[in-house]
JSON list of C-alpha atoms in Angstrom, two decimals:
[
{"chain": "A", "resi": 1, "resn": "UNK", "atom": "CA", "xyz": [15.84, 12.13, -15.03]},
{"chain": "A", "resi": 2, "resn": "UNK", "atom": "CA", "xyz": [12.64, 11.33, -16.71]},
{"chain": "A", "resi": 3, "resn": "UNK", "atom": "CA", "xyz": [11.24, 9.89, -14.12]},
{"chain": "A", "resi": 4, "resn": "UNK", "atom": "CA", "xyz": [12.28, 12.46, -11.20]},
{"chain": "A", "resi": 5, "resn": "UNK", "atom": "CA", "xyz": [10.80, 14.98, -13.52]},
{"chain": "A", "resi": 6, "resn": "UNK", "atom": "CA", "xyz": [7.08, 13.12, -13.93]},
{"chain": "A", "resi": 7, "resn": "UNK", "atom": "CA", "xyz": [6.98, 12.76, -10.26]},
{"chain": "A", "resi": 8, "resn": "UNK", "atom": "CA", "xyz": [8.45, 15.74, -8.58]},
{"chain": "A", "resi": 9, "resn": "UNK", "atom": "CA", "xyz": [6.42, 17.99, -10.71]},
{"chain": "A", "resi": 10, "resn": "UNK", "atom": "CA", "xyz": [2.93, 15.75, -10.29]},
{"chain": "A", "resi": 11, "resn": "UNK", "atom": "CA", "xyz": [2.81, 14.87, -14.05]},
{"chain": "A", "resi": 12, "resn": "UNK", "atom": "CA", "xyz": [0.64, 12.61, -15.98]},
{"chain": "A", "resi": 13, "resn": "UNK", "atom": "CA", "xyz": [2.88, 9.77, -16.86]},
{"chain": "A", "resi": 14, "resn": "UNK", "atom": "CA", "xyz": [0.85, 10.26, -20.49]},
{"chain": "A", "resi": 15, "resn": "UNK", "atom": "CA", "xyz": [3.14, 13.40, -20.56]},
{"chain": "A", "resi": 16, "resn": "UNK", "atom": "CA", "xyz": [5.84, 11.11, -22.10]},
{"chain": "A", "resi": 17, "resn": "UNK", "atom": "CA", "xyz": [4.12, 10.08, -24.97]},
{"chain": "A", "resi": 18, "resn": "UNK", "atom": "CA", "xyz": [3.43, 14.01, -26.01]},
{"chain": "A", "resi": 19, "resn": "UNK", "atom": "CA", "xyz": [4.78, 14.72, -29.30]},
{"chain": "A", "resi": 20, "resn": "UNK", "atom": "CA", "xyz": [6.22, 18.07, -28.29]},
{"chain": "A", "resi": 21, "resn": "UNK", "atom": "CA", "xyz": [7.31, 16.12, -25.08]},
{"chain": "A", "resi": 22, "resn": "UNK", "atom": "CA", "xyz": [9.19, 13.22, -27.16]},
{"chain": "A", "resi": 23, "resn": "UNK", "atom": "CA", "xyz": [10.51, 16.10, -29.70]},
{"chain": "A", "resi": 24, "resn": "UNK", "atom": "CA", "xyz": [12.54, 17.87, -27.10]},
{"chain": "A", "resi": 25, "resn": "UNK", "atom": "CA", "xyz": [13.82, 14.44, -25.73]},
{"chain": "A", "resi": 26, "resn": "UNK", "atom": "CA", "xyz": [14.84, 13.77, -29.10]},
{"chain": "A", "resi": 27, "resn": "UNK", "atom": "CA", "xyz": [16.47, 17.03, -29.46]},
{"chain": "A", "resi": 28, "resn": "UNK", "atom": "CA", "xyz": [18.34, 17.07, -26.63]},
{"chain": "A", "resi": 29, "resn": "UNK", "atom": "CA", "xyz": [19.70, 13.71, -26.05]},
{"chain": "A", "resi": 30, "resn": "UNK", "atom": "CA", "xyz": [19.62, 12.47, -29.84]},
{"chain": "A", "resi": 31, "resn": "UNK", "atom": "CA", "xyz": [21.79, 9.41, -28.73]},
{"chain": "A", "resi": 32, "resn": "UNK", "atom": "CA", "xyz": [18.59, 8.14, -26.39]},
{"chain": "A", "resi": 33, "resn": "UNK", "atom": "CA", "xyz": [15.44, 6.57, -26.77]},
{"chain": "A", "resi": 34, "resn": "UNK", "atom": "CA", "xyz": [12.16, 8.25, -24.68]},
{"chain": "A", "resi": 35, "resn": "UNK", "atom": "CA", "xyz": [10.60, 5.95, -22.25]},
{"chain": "A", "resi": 36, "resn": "UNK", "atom": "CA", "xyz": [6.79, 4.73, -23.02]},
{"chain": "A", "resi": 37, "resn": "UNK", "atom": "CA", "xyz": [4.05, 5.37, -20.60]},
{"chain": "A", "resi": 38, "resn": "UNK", "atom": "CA", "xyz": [3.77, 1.85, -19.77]},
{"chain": "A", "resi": 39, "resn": "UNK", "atom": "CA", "xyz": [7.22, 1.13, -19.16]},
{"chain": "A", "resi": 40, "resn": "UNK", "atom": "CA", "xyz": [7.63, 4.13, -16.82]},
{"chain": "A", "resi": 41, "resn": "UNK", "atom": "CA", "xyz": [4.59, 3.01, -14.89]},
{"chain": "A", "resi": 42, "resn": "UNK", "atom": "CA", "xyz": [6.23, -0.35, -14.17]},
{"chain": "A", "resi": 43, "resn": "UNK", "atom": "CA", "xyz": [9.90, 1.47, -12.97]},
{"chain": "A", "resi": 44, "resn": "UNK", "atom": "CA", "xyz": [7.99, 3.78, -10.67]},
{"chain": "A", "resi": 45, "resn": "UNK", "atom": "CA", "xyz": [6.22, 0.99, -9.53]},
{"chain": "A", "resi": 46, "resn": "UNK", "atom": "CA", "xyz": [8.87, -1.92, -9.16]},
{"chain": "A", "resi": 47, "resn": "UNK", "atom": "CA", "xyz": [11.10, 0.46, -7.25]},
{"chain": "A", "resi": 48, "resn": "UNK", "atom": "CA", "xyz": [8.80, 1.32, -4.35]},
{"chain": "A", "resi": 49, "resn": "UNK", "atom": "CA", "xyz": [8.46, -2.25, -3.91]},
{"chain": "A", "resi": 50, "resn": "UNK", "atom": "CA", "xyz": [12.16, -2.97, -3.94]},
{"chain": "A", "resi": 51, "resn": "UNK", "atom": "CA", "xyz": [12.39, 0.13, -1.57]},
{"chain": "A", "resi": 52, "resn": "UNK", "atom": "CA", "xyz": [9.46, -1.07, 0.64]},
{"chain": "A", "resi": 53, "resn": "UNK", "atom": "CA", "xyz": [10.23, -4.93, 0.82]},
{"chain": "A", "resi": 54, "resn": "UNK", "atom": "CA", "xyz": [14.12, -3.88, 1.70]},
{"chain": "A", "resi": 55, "resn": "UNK", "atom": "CA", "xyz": [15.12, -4.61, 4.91]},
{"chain": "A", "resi": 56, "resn": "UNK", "atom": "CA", "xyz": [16.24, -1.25, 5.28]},
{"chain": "A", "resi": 57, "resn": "UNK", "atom": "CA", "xyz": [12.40, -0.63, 5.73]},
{"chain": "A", "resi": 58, "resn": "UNK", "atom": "CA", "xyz": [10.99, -2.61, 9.13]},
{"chain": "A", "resi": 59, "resn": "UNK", "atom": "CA", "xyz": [7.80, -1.27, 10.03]},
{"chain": "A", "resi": 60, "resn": "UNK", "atom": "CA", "xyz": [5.25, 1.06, 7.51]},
{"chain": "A", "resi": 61, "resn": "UNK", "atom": "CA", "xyz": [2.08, 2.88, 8.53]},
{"chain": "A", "resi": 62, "resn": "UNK", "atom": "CA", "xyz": [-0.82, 3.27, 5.96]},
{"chain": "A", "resi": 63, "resn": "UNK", "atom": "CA", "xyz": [-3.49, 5.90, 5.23]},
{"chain": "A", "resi": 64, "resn": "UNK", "atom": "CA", "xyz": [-6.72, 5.07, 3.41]},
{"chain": "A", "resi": 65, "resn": "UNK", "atom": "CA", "xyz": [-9.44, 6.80, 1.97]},
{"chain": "A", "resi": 66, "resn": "UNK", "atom": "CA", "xyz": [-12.73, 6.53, -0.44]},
{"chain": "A", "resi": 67, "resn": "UNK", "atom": "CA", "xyz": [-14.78, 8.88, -1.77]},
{"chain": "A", "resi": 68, "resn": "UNK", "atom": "CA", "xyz": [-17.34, 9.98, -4.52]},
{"chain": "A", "resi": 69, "resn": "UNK", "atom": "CA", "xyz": [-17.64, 11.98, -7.72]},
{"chain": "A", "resi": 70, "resn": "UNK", "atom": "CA", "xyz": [-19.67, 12.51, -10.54]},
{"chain": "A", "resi": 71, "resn": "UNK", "atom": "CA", "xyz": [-21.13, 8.96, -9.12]},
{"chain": "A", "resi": 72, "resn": "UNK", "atom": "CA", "xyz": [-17.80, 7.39, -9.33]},
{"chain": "A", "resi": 73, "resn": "UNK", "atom": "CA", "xyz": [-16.33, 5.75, -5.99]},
{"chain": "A", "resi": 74, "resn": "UNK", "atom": "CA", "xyz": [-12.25, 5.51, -5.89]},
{"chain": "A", "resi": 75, "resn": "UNK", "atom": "CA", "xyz": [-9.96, 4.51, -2.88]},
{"chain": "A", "resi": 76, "resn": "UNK", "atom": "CA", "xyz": [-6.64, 5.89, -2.40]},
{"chain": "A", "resi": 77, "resn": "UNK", "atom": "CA", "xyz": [-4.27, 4.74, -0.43]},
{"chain": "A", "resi": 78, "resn": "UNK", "atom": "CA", "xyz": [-0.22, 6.29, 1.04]},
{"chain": "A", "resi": 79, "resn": "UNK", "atom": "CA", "xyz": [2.34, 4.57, 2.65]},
{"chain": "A", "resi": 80, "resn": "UNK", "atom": "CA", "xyz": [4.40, 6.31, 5.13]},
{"chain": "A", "resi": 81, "resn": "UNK", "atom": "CA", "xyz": [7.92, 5.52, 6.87]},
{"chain": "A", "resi": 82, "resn": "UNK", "atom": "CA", "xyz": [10.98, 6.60, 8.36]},
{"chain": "A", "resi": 83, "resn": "UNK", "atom": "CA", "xyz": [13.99, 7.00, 7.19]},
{"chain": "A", "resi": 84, "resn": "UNK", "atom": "CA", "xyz": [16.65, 4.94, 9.39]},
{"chain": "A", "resi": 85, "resn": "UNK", "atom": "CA", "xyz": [20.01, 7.61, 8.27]},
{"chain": "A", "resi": 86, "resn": "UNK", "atom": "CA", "xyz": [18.03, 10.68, 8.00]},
{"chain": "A", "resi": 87, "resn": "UNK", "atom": "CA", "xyz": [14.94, 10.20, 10.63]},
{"chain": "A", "resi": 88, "resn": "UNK", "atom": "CA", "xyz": [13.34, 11.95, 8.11]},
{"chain": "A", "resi": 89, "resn": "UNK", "atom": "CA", "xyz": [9.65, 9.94, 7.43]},
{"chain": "A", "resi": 90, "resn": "UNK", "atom": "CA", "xyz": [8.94, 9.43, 3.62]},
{"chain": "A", "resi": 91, "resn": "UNK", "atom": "CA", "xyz": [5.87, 8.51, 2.00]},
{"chain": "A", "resi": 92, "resn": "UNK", "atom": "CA", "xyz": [4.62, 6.96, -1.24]},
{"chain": "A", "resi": 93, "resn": "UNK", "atom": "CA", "xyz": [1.55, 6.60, -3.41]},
{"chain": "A", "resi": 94, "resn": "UNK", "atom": "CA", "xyz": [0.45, 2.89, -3.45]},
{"chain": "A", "resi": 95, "resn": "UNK", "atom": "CA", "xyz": [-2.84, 2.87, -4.71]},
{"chain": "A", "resi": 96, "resn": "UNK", "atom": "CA", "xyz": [-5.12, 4.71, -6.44]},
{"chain": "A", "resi": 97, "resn": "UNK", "atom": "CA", "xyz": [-7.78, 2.70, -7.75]},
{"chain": "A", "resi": 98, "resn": "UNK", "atom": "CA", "xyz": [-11.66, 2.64, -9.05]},
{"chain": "A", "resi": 99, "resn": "UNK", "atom": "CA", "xyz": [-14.56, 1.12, -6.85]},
{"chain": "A", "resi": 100, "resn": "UNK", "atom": "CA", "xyz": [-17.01, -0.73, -9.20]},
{"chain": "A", "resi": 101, "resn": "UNK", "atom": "CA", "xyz": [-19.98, -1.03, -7.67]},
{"chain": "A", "resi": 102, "resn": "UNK", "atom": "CA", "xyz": [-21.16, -0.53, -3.98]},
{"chain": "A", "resi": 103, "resn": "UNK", "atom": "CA", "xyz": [-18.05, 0.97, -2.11]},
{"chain": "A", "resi": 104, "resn": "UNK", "atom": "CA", "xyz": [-19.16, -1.69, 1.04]},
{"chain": "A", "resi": 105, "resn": "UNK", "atom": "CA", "xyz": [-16.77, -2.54, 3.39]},
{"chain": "A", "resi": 106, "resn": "UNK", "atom": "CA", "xyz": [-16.33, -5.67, 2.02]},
{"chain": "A", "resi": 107, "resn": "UNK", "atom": "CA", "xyz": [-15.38, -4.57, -1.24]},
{"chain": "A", "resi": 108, "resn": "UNK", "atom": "CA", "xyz": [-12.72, -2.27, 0.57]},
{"chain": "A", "resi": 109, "resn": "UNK", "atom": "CA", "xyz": [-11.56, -5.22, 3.00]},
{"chain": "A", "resi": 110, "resn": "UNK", "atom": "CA", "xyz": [-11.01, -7.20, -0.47]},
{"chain": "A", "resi": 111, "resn": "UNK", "atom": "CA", "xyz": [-8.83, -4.14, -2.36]},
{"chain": "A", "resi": 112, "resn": "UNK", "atom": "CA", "xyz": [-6.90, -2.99, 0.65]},
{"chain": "A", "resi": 113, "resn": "UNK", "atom": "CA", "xyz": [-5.83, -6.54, 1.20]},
{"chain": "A", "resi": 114, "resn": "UNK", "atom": "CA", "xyz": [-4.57, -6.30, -2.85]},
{"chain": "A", "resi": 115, "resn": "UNK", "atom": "CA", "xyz": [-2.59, -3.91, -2.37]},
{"chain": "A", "resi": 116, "resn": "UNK", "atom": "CA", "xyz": [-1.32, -4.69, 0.87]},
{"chain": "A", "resi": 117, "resn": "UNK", "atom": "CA", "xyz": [-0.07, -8.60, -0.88]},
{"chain": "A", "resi": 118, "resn": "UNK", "atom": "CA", "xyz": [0.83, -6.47, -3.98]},
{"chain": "A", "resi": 119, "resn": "UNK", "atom": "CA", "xyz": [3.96, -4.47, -2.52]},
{"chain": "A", "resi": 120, "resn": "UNK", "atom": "CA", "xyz": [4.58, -7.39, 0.40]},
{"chain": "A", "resi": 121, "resn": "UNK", "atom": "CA", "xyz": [4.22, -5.34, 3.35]},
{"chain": "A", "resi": 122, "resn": "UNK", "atom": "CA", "xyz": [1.21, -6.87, 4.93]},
{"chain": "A", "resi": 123, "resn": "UNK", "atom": "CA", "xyz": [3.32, -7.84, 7.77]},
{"chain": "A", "resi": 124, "resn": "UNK", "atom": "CA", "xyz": [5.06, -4.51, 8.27]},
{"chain": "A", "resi": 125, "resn": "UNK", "atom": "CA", "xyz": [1.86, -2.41, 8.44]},
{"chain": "A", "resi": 126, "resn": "UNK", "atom": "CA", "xyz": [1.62, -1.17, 11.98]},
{"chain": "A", "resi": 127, "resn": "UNK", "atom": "CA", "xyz": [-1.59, 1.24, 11.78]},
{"chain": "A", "resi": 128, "resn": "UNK", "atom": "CA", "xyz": [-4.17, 1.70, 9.02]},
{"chain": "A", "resi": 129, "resn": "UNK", "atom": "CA", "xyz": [-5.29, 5.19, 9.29]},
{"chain": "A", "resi": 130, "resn": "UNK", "atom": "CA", "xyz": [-8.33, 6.46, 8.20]},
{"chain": "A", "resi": 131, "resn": "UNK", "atom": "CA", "xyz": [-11.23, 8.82, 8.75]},
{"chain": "A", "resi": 132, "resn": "UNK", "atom": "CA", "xyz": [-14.38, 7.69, 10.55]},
{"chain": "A", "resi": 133, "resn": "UNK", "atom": "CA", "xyz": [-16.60, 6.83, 7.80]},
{"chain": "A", "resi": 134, "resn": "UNK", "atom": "CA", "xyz": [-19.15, 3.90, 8.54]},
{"chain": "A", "resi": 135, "resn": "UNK", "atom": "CA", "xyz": [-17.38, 1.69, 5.99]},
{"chain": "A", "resi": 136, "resn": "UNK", "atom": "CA", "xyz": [-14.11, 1.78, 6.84]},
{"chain": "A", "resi": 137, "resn": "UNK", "atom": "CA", "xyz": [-14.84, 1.60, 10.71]},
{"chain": "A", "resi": 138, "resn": "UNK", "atom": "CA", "xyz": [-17.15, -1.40, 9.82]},
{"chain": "A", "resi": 139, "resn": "UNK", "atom": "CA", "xyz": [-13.78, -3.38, 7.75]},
{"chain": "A", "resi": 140, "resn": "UNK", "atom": "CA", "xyz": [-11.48, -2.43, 10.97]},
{"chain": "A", "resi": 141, "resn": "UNK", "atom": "CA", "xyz": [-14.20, -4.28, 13.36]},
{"chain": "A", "resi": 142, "resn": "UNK", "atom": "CA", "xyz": [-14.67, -6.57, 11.01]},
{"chain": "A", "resi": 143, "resn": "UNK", "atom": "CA", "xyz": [-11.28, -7.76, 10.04]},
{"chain": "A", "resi": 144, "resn": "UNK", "atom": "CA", "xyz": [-8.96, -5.32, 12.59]},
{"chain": "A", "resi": 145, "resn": "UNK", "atom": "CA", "xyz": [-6.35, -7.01, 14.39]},
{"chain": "A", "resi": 146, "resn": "UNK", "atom": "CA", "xyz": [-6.12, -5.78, 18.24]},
{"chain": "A", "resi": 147, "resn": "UNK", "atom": "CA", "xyz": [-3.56, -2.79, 19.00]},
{"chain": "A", "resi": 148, "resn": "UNK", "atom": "CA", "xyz": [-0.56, -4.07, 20.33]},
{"chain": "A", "resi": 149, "resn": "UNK", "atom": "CA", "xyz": [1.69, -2.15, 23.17]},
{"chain": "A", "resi": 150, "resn": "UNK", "atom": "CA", "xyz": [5.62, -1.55, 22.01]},
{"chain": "A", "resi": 151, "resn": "UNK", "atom": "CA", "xyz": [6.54, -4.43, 24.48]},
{"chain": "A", "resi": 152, "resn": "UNK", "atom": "CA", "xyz": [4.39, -6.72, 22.69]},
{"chain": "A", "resi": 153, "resn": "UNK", "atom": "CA", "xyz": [5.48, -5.75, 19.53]},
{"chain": "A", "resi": 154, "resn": "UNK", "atom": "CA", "xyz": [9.09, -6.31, 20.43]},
{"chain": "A", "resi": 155, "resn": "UNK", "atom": "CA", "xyz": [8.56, -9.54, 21.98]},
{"chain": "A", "resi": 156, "resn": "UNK", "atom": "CA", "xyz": [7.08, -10.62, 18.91]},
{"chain": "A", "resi": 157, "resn": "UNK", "atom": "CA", "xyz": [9.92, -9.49, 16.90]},
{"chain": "A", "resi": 158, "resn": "UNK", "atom": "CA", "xyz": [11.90, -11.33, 19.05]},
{"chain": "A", "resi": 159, "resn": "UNK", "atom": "CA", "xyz": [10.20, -14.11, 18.89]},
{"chain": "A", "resi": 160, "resn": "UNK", "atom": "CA", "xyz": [10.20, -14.49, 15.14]},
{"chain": "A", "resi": 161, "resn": "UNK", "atom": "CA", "xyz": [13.53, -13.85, 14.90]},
{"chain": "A", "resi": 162, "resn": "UNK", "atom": "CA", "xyz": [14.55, -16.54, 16.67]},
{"chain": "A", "resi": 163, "resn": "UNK", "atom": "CA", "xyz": [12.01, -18.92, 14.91]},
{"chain": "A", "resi": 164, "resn": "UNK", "atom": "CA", "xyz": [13.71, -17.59, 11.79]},
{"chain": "A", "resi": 165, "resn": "UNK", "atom": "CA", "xyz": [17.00, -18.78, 13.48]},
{"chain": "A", "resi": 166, "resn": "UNK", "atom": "CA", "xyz": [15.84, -21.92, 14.05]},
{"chain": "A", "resi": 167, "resn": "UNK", "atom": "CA", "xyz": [14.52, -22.40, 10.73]},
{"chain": "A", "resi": 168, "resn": "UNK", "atom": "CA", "xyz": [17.52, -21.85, 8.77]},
{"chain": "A", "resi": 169, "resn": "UNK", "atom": "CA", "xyz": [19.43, -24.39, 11.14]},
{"chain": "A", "resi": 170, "resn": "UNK", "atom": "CA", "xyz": [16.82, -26.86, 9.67]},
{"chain": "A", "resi": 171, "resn": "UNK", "atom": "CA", "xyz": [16.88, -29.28, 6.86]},
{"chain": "A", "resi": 172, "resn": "UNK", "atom": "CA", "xyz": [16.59, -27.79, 3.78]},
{"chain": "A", "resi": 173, "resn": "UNK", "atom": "CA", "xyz": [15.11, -30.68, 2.08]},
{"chain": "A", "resi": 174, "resn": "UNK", "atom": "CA", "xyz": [12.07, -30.13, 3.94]},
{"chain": "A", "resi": 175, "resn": "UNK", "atom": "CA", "xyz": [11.03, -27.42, 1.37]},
{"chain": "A", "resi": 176, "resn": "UNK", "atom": "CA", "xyz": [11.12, -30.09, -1.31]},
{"chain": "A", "resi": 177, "resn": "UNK", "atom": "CA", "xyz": [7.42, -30.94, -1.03]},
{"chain": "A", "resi": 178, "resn": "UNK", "atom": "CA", "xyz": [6.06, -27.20, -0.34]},
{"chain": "A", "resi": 179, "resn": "UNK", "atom": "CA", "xyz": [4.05, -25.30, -3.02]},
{"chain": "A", "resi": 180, "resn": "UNK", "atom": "CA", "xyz": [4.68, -21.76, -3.23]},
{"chain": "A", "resi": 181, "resn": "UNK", "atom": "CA", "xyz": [1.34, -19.62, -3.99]},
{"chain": "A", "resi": 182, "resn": "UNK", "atom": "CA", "xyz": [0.98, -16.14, -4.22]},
{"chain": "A", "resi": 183, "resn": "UNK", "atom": "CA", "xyz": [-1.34, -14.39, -2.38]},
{"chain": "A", "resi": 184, "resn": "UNK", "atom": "CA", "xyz": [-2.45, -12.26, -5.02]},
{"chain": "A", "resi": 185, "resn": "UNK", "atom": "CA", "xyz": [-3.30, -15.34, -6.45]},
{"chain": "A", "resi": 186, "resn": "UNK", "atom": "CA", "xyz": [-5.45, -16.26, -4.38]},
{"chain": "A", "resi": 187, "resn": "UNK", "atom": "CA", "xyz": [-7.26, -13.43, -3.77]},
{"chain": "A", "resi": 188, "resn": "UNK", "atom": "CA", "xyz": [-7.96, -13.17, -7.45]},
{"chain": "A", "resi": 189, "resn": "UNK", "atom": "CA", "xyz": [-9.03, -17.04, -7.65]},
{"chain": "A", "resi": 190, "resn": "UNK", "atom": "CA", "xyz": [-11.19, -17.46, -4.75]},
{"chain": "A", "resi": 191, "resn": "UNK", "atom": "CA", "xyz": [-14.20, -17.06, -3.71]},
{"chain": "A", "resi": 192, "resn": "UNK", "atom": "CA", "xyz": [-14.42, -13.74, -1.01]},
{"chain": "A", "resi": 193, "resn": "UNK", "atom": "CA", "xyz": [-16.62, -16.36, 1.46]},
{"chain": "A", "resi": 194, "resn": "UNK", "atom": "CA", "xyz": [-13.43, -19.26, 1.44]},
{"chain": "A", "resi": 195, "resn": "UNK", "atom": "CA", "xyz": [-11.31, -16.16, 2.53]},
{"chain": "A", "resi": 196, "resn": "UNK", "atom": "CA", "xyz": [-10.34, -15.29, 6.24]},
{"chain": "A", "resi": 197, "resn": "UNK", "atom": "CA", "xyz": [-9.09, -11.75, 5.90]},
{"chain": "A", "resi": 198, "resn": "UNK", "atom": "CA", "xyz": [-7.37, -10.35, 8.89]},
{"chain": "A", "resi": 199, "resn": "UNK", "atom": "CA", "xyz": [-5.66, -6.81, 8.54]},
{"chain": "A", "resi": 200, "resn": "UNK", "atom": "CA", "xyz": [-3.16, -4.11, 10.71]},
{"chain": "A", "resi": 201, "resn": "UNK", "atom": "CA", "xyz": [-4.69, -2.29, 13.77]},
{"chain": "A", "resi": 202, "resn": "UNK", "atom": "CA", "xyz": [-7.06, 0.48, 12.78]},
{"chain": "A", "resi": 203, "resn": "UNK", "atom": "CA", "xyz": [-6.55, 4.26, 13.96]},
{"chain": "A", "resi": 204, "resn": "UNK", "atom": "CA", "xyz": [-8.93, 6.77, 13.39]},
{"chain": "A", "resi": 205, "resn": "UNK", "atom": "CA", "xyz": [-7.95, 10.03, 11.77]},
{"chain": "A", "resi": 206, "resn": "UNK", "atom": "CA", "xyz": [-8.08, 12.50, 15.06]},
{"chain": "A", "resi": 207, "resn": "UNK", "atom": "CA", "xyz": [-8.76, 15.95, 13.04]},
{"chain": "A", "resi": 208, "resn": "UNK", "atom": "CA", "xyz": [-11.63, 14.43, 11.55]},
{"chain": "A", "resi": 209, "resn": "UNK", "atom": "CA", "xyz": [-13.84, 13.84, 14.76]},
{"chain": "A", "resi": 210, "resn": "UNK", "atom": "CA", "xyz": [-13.52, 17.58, 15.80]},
{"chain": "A", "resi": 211, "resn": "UNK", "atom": "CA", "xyz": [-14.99, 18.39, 12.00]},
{"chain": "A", "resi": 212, "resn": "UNK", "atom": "CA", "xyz": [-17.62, 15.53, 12.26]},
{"chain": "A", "resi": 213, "resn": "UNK", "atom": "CA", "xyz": [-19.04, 17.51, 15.59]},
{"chain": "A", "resi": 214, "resn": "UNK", "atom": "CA", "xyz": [-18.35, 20.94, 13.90]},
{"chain": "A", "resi": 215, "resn": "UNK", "atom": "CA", "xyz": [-20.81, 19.92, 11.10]},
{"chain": "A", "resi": 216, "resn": "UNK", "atom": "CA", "xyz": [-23.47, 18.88, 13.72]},
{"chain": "A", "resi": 217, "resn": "UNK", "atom": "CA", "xyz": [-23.23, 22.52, 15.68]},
{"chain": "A", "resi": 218, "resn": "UNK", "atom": "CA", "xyz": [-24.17, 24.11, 12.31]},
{"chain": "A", "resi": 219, "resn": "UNK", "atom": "CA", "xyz": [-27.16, 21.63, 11.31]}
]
């Protein structure tokens, strides 16, 4: 209930370590213990990526942006999907994070692919959407995989399917000698120049080319 309540009503998860906050908890249910900031951070987060790594959950689509304040650069980043019983699309906050430093588009290729290895969905992203800054156009043409047409992304599903068949009918000893490494891993222990980064298709935010030109009719 706690936790429906912090994010439903866009509260700080600090809220939870209020004294008034924690006095009414106590009050009310005297039999339970208030959750810690901390510990409510890590629910919130370990059940989107239950939720997104499900199988329930096939393809995603992902909005990015960056920006500036008070000369501070941050990068924010939603995941969006539908829901396969209701048809009903649902979204969720995956990142929201501080840019040390020159917000280049390497930097941005580097924290995108984070978050992307974080939460396991790297494979299920179908689009990247974002608006048509120079440094997030310049990671897509960088590091963009091509757009794909739906009957090349079903042949390919249908193609690793059946690899994934074939697989399993396999001898398991074969995994004896493999060494499982996480990605995040190695994206925290190697060098950015060692790493071949390759990311979703790239789609341009539509509304924002009609307010790019808008801006130029006033100048």
């Amino acid at each position: 209930m706690i936790t429906e309540f912090v994010i439903m009503g866009n509260h700080p998860f600090s809220i939870v370590e209020e004294v008034k906050f924690r006095d009414i908890i106590a009050k009310g249910f005297p039999k339970r213990k208030c959750i810690y900031r901390k510990t409510l951070m890590h629910k919130i987060s370990t059940t989107a990526k239950n939720k997104l790594t499900s199988t329930s959950v096939k393809y995603v689509c992902v909005t990015t942006d960056g920006w500036s304040v008070y000369k501070r650069s941050y990068i924010g980043m939603i995941v969006h999907w539908f829901n396969y019983t209701t048809l009903l699309r649902e979204s969720a906050v995956l990142a929201f994070k501080r840019i040390k430093g020159r917000h280049t588009y390497d930097v941005i290729t580097k924290m995108i692919c984070k978050v992307f290895c974080k939460y396991g969905i790297i494979n299920k992203v179908t689009r990247v959407v974002t608006d048509n800054g120079s440094n997030f156009v310049e990671v897509f043409r960088v590091f963009g995989s091509e757009m794909k047409t739906a009957a090349e992304v079903l042949l390919d599903q249908i193609e690793h399917e059946n690899d994934n068949r074939d697989d399993s009918d396999g001898d398991e000893d074969a995994e004896d000698g493999i060494e499982v490494i996480e990605l995040d891993y190695i994206l925290n222990n190697t060098d950015d120049q060692d790493i071949a980064y390759s990311l979703p298709p790239h789609h341009r935010c539509a509304s924002h080319i009609p307010y790019l030109k808008s801006c130029c009719y006033k100048r």
